[in-house]
Short mmCIF file of C-alpha atoms in Angstrom, two decimals:
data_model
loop_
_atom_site.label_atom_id
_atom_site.label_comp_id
_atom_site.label_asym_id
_atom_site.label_seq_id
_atom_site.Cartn_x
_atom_site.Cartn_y
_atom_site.Cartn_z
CA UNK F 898 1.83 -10.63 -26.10
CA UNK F 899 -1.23 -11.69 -24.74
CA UNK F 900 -1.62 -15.37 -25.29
CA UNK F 901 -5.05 -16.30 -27.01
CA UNK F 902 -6.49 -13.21 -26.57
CA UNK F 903 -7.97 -10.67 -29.63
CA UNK F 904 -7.53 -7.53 -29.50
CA UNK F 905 -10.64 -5.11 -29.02
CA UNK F 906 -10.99 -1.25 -29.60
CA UNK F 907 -12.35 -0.79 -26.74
CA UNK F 908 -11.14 1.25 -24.25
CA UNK F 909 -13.79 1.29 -21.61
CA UNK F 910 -13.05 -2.07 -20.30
CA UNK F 911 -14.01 -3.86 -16.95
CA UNK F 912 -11.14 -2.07 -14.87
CA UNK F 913 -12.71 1.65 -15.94
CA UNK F 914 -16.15 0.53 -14.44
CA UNK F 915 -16.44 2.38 -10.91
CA UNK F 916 -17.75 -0.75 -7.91
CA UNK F 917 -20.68 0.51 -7.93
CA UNK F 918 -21.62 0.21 -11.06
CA UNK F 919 -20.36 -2.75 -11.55
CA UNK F 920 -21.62 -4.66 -8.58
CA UNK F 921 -25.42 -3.61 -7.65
CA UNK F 922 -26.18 -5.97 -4.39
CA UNK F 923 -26.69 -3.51 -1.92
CA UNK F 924 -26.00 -5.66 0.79
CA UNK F 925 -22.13 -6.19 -0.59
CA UNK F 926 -21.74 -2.79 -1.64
CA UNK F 927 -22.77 -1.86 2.60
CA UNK F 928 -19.82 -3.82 3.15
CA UNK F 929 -17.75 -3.19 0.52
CA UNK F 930 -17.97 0.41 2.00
CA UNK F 931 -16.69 -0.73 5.21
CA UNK F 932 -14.30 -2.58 4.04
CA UNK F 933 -12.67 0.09 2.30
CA UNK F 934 -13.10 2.33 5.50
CA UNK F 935 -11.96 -0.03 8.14
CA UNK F 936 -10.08 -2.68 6.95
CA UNK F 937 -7.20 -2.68 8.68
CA UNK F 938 -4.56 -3.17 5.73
CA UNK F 939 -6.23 -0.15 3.77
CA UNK F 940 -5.49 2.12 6.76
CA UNK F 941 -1.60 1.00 7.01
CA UNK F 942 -1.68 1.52 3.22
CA UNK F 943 -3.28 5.45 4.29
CA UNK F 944 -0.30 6.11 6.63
CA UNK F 945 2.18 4.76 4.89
CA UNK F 946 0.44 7.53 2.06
CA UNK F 947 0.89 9.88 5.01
CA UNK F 948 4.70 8.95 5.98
CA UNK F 949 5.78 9.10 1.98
CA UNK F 950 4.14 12.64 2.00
CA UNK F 951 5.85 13.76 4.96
CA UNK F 952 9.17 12.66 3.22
CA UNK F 953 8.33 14.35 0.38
CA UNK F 954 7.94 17.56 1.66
CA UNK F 955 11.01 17.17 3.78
CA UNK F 956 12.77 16.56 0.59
CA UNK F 957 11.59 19.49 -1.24
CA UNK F 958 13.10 21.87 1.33
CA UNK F 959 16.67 20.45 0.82
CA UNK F 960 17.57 23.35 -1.61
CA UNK F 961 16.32 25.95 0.57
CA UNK F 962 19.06 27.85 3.40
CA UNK F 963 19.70 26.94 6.43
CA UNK F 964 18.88 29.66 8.91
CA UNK F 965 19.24 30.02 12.60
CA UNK F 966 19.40 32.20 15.18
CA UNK F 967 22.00 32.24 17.87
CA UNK F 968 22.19 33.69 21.70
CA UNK F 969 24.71 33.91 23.46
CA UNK F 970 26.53 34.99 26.91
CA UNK F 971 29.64 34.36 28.68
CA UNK F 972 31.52 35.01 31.45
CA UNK F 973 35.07 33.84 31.52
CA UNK F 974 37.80 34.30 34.36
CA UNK F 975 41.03 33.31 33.69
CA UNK F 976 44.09 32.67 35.74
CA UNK F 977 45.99 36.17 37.45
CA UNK F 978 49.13 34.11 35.97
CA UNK F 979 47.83 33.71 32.59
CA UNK F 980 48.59 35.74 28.90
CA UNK F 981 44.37 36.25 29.18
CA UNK F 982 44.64 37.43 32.72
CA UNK F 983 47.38 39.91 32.75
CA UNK F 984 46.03 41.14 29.64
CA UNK F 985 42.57 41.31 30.63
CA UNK F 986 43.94 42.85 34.20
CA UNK F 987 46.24 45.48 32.69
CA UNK F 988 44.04 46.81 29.74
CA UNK F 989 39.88 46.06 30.88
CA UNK F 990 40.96 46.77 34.49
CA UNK F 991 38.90 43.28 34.82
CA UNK F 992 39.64 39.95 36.00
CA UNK F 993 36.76 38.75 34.16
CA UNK F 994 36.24 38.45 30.40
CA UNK F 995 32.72 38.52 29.02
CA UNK F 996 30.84 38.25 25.49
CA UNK F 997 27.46 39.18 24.41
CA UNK F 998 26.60 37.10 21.11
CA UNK F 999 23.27 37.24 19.16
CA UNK F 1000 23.45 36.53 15.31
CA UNK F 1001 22.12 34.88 12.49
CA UNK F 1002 24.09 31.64 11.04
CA UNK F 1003 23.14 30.86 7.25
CA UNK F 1004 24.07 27.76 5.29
CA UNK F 1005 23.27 26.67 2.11
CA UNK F 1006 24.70 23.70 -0.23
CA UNK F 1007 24.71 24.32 -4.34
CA UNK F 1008 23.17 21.55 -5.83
CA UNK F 1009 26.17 21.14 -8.15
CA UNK F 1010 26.18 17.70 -8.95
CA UNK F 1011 22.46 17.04 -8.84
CA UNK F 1012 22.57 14.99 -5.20
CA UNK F 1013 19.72 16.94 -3.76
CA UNK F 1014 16.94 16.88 -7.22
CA UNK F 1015 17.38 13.24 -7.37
CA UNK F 1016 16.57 13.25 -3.48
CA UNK F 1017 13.22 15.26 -4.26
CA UNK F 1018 12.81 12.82 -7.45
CA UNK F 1019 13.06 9.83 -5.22
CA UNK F 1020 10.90 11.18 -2.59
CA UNK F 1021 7.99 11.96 -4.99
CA UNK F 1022 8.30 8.26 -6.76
CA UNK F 1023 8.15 7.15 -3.37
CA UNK F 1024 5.01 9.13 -2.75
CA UNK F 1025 3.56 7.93 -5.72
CA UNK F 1026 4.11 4.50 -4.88
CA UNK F 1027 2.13 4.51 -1.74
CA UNK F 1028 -0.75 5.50 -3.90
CA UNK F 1029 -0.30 2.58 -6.36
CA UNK F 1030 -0.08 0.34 -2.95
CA UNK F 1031 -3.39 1.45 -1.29
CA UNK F 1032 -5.15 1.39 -4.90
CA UNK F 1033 -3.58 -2.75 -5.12
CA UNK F 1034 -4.67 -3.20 -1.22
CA UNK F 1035 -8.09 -1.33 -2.03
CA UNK F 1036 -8.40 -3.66 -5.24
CA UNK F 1037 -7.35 -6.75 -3.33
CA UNK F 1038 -10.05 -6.03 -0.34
CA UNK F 1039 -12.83 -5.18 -2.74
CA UNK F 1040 -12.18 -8.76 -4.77
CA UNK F 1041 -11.91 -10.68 -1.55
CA UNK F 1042 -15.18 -8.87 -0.16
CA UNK F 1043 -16.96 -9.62 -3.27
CA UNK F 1044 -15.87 -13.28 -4.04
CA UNK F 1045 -16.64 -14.52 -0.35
CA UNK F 1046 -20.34 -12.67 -0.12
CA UNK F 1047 -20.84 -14.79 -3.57
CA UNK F 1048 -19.13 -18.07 -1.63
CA UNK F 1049 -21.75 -17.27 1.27
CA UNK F 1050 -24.59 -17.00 -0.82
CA UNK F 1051 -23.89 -20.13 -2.64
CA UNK F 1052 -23.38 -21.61 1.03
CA UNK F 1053 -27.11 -20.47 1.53
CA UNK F 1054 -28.58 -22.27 -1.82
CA UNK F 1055 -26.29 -25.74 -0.70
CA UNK F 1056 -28.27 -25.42 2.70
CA UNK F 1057 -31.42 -24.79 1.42
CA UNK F 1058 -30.85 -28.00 -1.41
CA UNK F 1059 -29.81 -29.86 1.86
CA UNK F 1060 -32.32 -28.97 3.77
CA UNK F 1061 -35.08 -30.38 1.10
CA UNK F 1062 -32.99 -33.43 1.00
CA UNK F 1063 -33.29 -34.39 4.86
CA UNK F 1064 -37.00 -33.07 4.44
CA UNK F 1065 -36.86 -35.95 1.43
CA UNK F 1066 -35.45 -38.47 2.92
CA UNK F 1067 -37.63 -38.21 5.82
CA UNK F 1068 -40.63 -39.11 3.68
CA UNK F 1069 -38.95 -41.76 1.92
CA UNK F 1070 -37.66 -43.31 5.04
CA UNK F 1071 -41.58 -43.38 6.15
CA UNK F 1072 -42.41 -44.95 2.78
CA UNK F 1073 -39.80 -47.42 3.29
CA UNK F 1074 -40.95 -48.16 7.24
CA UNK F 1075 -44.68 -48.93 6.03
CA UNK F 1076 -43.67 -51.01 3.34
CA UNK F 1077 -41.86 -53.00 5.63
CA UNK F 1078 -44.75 -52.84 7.88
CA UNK F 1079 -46.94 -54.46 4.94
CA UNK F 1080 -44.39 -56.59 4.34
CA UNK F 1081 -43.39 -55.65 0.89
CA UNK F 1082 -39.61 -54.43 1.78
CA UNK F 1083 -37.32 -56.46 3.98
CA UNK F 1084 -35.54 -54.47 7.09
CA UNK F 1085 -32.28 -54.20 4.97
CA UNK F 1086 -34.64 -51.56 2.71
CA UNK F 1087 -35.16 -49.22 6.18
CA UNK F 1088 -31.38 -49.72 7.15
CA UNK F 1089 -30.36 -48.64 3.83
CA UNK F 1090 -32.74 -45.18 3.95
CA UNK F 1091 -31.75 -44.48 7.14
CA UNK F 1092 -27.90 -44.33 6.22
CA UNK F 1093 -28.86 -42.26 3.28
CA UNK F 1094 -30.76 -40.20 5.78
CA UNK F 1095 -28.00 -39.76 8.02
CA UNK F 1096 -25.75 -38.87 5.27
CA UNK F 1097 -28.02 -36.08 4.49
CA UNK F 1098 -27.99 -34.55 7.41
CA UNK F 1099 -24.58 -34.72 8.23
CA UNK F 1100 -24.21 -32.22 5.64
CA UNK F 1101 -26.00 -29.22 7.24
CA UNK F 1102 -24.05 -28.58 10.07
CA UNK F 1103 -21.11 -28.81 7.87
CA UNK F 1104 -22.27 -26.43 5.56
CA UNK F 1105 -23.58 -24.14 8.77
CA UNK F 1106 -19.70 -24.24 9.92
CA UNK F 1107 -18.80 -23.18 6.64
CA UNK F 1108 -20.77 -20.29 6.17
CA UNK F 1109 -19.53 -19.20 10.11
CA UNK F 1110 -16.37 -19.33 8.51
CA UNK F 1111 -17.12 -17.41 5.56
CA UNK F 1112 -19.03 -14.44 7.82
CA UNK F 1113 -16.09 -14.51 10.31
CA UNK F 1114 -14.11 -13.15 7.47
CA UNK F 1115 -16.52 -11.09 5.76
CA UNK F 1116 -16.15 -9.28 9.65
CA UNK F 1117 -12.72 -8.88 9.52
CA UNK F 1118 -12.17 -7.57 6.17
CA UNK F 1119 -14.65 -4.86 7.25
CA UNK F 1120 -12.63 -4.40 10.20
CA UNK F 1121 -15.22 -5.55 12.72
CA UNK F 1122 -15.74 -8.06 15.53
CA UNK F 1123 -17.25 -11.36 13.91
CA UNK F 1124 -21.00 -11.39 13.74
CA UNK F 1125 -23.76 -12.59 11.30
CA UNK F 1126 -23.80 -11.01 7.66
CA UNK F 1127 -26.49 -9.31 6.06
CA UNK F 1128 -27.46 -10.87 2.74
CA UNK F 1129 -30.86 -9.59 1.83
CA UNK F 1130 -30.45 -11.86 -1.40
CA UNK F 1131 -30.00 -15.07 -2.64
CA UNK F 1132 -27.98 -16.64 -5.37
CA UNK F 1133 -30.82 -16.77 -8.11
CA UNK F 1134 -31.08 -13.00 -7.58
CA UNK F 1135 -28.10 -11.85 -8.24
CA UNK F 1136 -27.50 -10.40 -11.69
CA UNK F 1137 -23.87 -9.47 -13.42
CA UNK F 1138 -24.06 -7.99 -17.25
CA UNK F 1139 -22.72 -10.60 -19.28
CA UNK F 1140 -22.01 -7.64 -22.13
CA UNK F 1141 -18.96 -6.22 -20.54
CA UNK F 1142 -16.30 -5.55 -21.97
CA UNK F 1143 -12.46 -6.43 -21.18
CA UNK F 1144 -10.79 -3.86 -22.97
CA UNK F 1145 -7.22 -3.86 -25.16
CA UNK F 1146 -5.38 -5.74 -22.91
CA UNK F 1147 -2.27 -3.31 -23.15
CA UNK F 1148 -4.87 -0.64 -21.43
CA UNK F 1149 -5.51 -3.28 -18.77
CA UNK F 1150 -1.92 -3.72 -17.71
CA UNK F 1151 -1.16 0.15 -17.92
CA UNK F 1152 -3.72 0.59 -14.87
CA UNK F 1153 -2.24 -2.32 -12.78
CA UNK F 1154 -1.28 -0.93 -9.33
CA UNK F 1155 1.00 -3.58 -9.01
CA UNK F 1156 2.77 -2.66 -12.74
CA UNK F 1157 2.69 1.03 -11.64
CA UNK F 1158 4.09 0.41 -8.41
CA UNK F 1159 7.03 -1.97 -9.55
CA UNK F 1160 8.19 0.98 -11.52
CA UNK F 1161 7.95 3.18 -9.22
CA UNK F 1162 10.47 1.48 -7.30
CA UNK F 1163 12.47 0.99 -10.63
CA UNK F 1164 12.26 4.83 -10.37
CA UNK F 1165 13.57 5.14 -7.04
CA UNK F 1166 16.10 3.05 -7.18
CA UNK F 1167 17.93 4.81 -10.30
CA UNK F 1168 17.15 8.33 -8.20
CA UNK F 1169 19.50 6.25 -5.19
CA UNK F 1170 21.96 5.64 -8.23
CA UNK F 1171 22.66 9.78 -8.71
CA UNK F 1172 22.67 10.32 -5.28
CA UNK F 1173 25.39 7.83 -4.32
CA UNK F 1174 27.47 9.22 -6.92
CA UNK F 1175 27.22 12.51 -6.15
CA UNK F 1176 28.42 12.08 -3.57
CA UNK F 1177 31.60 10.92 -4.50
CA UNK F 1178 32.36 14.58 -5.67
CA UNK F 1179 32.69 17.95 -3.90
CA UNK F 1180 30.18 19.69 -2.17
CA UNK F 1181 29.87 23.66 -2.53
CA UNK F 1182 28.41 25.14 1.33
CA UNK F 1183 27.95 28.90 1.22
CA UNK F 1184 27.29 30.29 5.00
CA UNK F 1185 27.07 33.51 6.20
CA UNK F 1186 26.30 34.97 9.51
CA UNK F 1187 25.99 38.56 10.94
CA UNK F 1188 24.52 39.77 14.77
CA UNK F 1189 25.79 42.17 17.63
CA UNK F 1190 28.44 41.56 19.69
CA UNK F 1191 30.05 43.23 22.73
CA UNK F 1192 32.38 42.49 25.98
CA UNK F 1193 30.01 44.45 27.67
CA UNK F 1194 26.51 44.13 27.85
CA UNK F 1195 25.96 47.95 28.14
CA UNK F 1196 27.16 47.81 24.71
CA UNK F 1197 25.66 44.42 23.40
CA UNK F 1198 22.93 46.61 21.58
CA UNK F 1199 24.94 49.72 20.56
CA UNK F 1200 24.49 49.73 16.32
CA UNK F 1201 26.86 50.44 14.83
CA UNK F 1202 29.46 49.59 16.89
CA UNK F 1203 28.85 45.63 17.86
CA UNK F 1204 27.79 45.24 14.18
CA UNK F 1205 29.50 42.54 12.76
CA UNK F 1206 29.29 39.73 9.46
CA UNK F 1207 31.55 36.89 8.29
CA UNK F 1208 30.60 35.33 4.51
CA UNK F 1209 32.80 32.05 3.72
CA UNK F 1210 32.19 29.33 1.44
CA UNK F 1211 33.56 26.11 1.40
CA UNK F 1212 34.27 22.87 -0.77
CA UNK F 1213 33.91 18.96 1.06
CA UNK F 1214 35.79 16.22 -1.59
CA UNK F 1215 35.66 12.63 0.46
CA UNK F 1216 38.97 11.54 0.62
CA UNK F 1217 39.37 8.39 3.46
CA UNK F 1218 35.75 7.73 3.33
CA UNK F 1219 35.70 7.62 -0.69
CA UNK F 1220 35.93 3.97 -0.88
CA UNK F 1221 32.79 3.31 1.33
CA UNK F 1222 30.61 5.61 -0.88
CA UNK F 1223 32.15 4.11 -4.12
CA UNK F 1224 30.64 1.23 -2.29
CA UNK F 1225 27.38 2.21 -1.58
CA UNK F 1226 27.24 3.58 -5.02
CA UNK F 1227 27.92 0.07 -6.75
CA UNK F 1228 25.61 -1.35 -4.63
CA UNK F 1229 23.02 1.43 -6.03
CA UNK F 1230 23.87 0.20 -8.94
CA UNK F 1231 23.10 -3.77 -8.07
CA UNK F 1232 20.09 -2.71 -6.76
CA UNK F 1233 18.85 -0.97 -9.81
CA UNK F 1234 19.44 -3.77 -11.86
CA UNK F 1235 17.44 -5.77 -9.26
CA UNK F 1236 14.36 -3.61 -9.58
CA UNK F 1237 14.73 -3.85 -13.38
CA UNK F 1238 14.48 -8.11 -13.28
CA UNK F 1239 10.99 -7.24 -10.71
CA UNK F 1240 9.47 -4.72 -13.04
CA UNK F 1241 10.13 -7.41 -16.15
CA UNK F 1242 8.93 -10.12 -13.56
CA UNK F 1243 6.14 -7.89 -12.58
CA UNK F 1244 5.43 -7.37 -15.94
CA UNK F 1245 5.28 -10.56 -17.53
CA UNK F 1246 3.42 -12.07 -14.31
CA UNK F 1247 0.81 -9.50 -14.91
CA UNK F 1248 0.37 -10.21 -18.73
CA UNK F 1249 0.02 -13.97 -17.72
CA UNK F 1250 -2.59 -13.05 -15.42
CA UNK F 1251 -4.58 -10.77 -17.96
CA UNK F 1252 -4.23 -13.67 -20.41
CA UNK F 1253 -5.49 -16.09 -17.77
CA UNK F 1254 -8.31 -13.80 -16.88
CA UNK F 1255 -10.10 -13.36 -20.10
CA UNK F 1256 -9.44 -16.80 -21.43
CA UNK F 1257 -11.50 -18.12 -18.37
CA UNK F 1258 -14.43 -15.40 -19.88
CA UNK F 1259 -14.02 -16.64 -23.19
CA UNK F 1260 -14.29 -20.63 -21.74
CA UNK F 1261 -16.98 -20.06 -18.99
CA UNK F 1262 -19.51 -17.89 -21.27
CA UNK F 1263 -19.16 -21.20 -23.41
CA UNK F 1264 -19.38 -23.37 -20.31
CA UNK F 1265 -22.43 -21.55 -19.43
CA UNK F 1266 -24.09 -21.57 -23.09
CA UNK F 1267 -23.72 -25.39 -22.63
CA UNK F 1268 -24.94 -25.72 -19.16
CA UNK F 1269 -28.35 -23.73 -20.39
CA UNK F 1270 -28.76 -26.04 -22.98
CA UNK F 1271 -28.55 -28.92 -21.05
CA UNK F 1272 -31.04 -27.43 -18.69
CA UNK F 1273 -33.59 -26.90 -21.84
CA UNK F 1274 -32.92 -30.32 -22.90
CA UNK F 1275 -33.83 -31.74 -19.79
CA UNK F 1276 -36.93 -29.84 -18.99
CA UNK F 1277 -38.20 -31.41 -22.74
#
């Protein structure tokens, strides 16, 4: 339910508009563009893209065989008083035993109980939550870019005002001093338009701080060194549509990053749930291996003769250890229900925030409606 808020058939709202259509400074768009190429939190958010894919793909090989390849050779001697010595004395007319080894090991687990799916399922929510991060960093970045070049410019009209108002009071303070001169003012008169004047001026180098500030940052959400900002513009120039539209609400919160991303991780935690339970059950390993072998290496490579292949399977149940994963699995469990309460939170926050949003449209196009006509009125 969004609170004081009708619903519109519209489903083009403001978060469908590309940046640069909706903002068309070109100065802010330069360093909106930097921003979203060097800002330092966007590029964490691009390897931590990087990192999930890497897991991902590790993931998806976890139903495919083990394979590798073995080489061995060995040279054993073993004691003249020894079962291995006589025997290798009396029948190899040796006192040394050797073996020639080269084969192929192959393992592979059945996905019986579903353990290794909900590891791929996890990986790719995972994957897709690193997305939904770098689009809420990229979002976040682009709004603070955007609301501090506005802050600057309005920096430069509260200079410019000042800057007429020290120009002012100058000339009234030179009024005021020949008055006095001619005797029509007292000397109170000058020390009172010389406070003023003060006053004025303090301002300026307050505001001048101010906009250092505000350029300092500018810098280092583009991911530069602090230096001046390009504005190219000022405040009266700068134009925003006042016919947009918002959009169904419901639309808006369906393309939240921050929605998307919370269930995500509602996603991966109930993946984490199937995997801790299966393993609480057996696991099914198939291997199979098959090389050459000989006690001579004259023979290592003789086919058919040092053929050989062994095909086993085997089945893993957890029996001392079964009380740690039942742990681990009710802990799963806790956790789940922990992402559940964020994704509501998440939810509800963000619906409070929509609502908040486009009531302050509704009340500031009526501010501004009031403010013009208060601005005709007084230029009757």
């Amino acid at each position: 339910n969004f609170r004081g808020v009708e619903s519109v058939n519209d489903n083009a709202g403001i978060g469908a508009i590309p940046v640069k259509a909706f903002f068309n400074n070109p100065a802010m768009l330069n360093l909106i563009d930097s921003a979203l190429l060097r800002n330092f939190d966007i590029q964490i958010a691009l390897k931590n893209i990087d990192a999930a894919e890497l897991m991902l793909k590790r993931a998806k090989l976890g139903n495919i065989p083990q394979l590798n390849l073995q080489v061995t050779a060995n040279s054993n001697r073993p004691s003249d008083n020894s079962l291995n010595g006589l025997s290798t004395s009396q029948f190899l007319g040796t006192k040394h035993l050797e073996d020639f080894n080269a084969n192929l090991a192959l393992s592979w687990e059945a996905d019986i109980w579903g353990k290794i799916a909900k590891q791929k399922d996890a990986a790719y929510a995972g994957y897709l939550q690193s997305e939904e991060v770098k689009k809420a960093v990229q979002t976040r970045v682009v709004s603070q870019v955007a609301s501090r070049f506005y802050r600057l410019l309005m920096l430069d009209a509260q200079l410019k005002v000042a800057n007429s108002n020290v120009e002012l009071n100058n000339n009234t303070l030179k009024m005021i001093k020949m008055q006095f001169d001619a005797g029509q003012v007292t000397s109170l008169a000058i020390q009172q338009a010389e406070a003023q004047q003060l006053k004025a001026t303090q301002l300026i180098p307050q505001i001048k701080q101010e906009i250092s500030i505000q350029e300092n940052a500018l810098s280092f959400l583009s991911g530069k060194f602090p230096s001046a900002i390009e504005r190219a513009t000022t405040l009266e120039q700068i134009t925003i549509s006042d016919q947009l539209a918002t959009g169904v609400p419901s639309t808006m919160l369906s393309i939240r990053p921050d929605v998307k991303s919370s269930e995500l991780d509602l996603r991966i935690a109930n993946a984490k749930v199937g995997i801790t339970n299966a393993q609480l059950y057996p696991s099914l390993i198939i291997s199979a291996s098959g090389g050459l072998n000989s006690f001579k290496a004259s023979n290592w490579f003789n086919v058919p003769a040092s053929l050989f292949g062994v095909v086993g399977g085997g089945i893993t149940q957890p029996i001392f250890n079964r009380k740690e994963l039942k742990i681990q699995f009710e802990l799963a469990k806790v956790e789940r229900e922990q992402s559940v309460l964020l994704f509501r939170q998440t939810v509800v926050a963000a619906v409070a925030e929509v609502s908040d949003e486009q009531s302050k449209i509704i009340n500031l196009k009526t501010e501004y409606a009031i403010a013009q006509n208060r601005v005709a009125t007084l230029q009757l």
